């Protein structure tokens, strides 16, 4: 059991860092994120900045024992909430530098959202 707990702690740290980095990228390079916001949503730039703040806060929250479970539930909700942007990118073939637009990449990338949801959900329990 100790090995599983150690792995869970390590993977929580990795997820936290990934979320903070992703959140910072919303400010450092907002344009790619703005481009994939579905057209039916208002104020794409504002949504990108708001989601960046949320990603940073939830990433940090994963590292704070008192906030860990709430942050994990927040990440589950966030990963569900951003799925339409990922779907929009795939369906409309929105080109982002450094990200392949091939069918095989989207076939892997879109279901990977379920992996992220499961990963965050793992931390909703003590």
mmCIF file with all atom_site columns, C-alpha atoms in Angstrom, residues 41-84:
data_model
loop_
_atom_site.group_PDB
_atom_site.id
_atom_site.type_symbol
_atom_site.label_atom_id
_atom_site.label_alt_id
_atom_site.label_comp_id
_atom_site.label_asym_id
_atom_site.label_entity_id
_atom_site.label_seq_id
_atom_site.pdbx_PDB_ins_code
_atom_site.Cartn_x
_atom_site.Cartn_y
_atom_site.Cartn_z
_atom_site.occupancy
_atom_site.B_iso_or_equiv
_atom_site.pdbx_formal_charge
_atom_site.auth_seq_id
_atom_site.auth_comp_id
_atom_site.auth_asym_id
_atom_site.auth_atom_id
_atom_site.pdbx_PDB_model_num
ATOM 1  C CA . UNK A 1 41 ? -19.624 31.226 -25.889 1.00 0.00 ? 41 UNK A CA 1
ATOM 2  C CA . UNK A 1 42 ? -19.295 34.939 -25.111 1.00 0.00 ? 42 UNK A CA 1
ATOM 3  C CA . UNK A 1 43 ? -16.048 36.821 -24.480 1.00 0.00 ? 43 UNK A CA 1
ATOM 4  C CA . UNK A 1 44 ? -13.496 34.153 -25.502 1.00 0.00 ? 44 UNK A CA 1
ATOM 5  C CA . UNK A 1 45 ? -10.495 36.111 -24.196 1.00 0.00 ? 45 UNK A CA 1
ATOM 6  C CA . UNK A 1 46 ? -12.118 36.623 -20.807 1.00 0.00 ? 46 UNK A CA 1
ATOM 7  C CA . UNK A 1 47 ? -12.995 32.920 -20.614 1.00 0.00 ? 47 UNK A CA 1
ATOM 8  C CA . UNK A 1 48 ? -9.390  31.997 -21.391 1.00 0.00 ? 48 UNK A CA 1
ATOM 9  C CA . UNK A 1 49 ? -8.024  34.279 -18.679 1.00 0.00 ? 49 UNK A CA 1
ATOM 10 C CA . UNK A 1 50 ? -10.623 33.117 -16.159 1.00 0.00 ? 50 UNK A CA 1
ATOM 11 C CA . UNK A 1 51 ? -9.885  29.471 -16.907 1.00 0.00 ? 51 UNK A CA 1
ATOM 12 C CA . UNK A 1 52 ? -6.163  30.214 -16.573 1.00 0.00 ? 52 UNK A CA 1
ATOM 13 C CA . UNK A 1 53 ? -6.694  31.612 -13.076 1.00 0.00 ? 53 UNK A CA 1
ATOM 14 C CA . UNK A 1 54 ? -8.852  28.614 -12.196 1.00 0.00 ? 54 UNK A CA 1
ATOM 15 C CA . UNK A 1 55 ? -6.239  26.150 -13.486 1.00 0.00 ? 55 UNK A CA 1
ATOM 16 C CA . UNK A 1 56 ? -3.503  27.811 -11.444 1.00 0.00 ? 56 UNK A CA 1
ATOM 17 C CA . UNK A 1 57 ? -5.669  27.915 -8.308  1.00 0.00 ? 57 UNK A CA 1
ATOM 18 C CA . UNK A 1 58 ? -6.775  24.292 -8.638  1.00 0.00 ? 58 UNK A CA 1
ATOM 19 C CA . UNK A 1 59 ? -3.237  23.123 -9.354  1.00 0.00 ? 59 UNK A CA 1
ATOM 20 C CA . UNK A 1 60 ? -2.001  24.817 -6.209  1.00 0.00 ? 60 UNK A CA 1
ATOM 21 C CA . UNK A 1 61 ? -5.043  23.527 -4.331  1.00 0.00 ? 61 UNK A CA 1
ATOM 22 C CA . UNK A 1 62 ? -4.040  19.943 -5.104  1.00 0.00 ? 62 UNK A CA 1
ATOM 23 C CA . UNK A 1 63 ? -0.892  20.538 -3.065  1.00 0.00 ? 63 UNK A CA 1
ATOM 24 C CA . UNK A 1 64 ? -2.684  21.976 -0.034  1.00 0.00 ? 64 UNK A CA 1
ATOM 25 C CA . UNK A 1 65 ? -4.052  19.161 2.152   1.00 0.00 ? 65 UNK A CA 1
ATOM 26 C CA . UNK A 1 66 ? -7.056  21.171 3.369   1.00 0.00 ? 66 UNK A CA 1
ATOM 27 C CA . UNK A 1 67 ? -8.025  22.112 -0.215  1.00 0.00 ? 67 UNK A CA 1
ATOM 28 C CA . UNK A 1 68 ? -7.037  18.906 -2.006  1.00 0.00 ? 68 UNK A CA 1
ATOM 29 C CA . UNK A 1 69 ? -10.482 17.309 -2.352  1.00 0.00 ? 69 UNK A CA 1
ATOM 30 C CA . UNK A 1 70 ? -12.225 20.519 -3.383  1.00 0.00 ? 70 UNK A CA 1
ATOM 31 C CA . UNK A 1 71 ? -9.463  21.235 -5.903  1.00 0.00 ? 71 UNK A CA 1
ATOM 32 C CA . UNK A 1 72 ? -9.816  17.716 -7.307  1.00 0.00 ? 72 UNK A CA 1
ATOM 33 C CA . UNK A 1 73 ? -13.584 18.143 -7.752  1.00 0.00 ? 73 UNK A CA 1
ATOM 34 C CA . UNK A 1 74 ? -12.868 21.508 -9.367  1.00 0.00 ? 74 UNK A CA 1
ATOM 35 C CA . UNK A 1 75 ? -10.520 19.845 -11.831 1.00 0.00 ? 75 UNK A CA 1
ATOM 36 C CA . UNK A 1 76 ? -13.120 17.218 -12.690 1.00 0.00 ? 76 UNK A CA 1
ATOM 37 C CA . UNK A 1 77 ? -15.565 20.042 -13.450 1.00 0.00 ? 77 UNK A CA 1
ATOM 38 C CA . UNK A 1 78 ? -12.935 22.014 -15.362 1.00 0.00 ? 78 UNK A CA 1
ATOM 39 C CA . UNK A 1 79 ? -11.956 19.059 -17.553 1.00 0.00 ? 79 UNK A CA 1
ATOM 40 C CA . UNK A 1 80 ? -15.623 18.561 -18.416 1.00 0.00 ? 80 UNK A CA 1
ATOM 41 C CA . UNK A 1 81 ? -16.139 22.299 -19.017 1.00 0.00 ? 81 UNK A CA 1
ATOM 42 C CA . UNK A 1 82 ? -13.225 22.658 -21.454 1.00 0.00 ? 82 UNK A CA 1
ATOM 43 C CA . UNK A 1 83 ? -14.178 19.606 -23.506 1.00 0.00 ? 83 UNK A CA 1
ATOM 44 C CA . UNK A 1 84 ? -16.301 21.689 -25.942 1.00 0.00 ? 84 UNK A CA 1
#
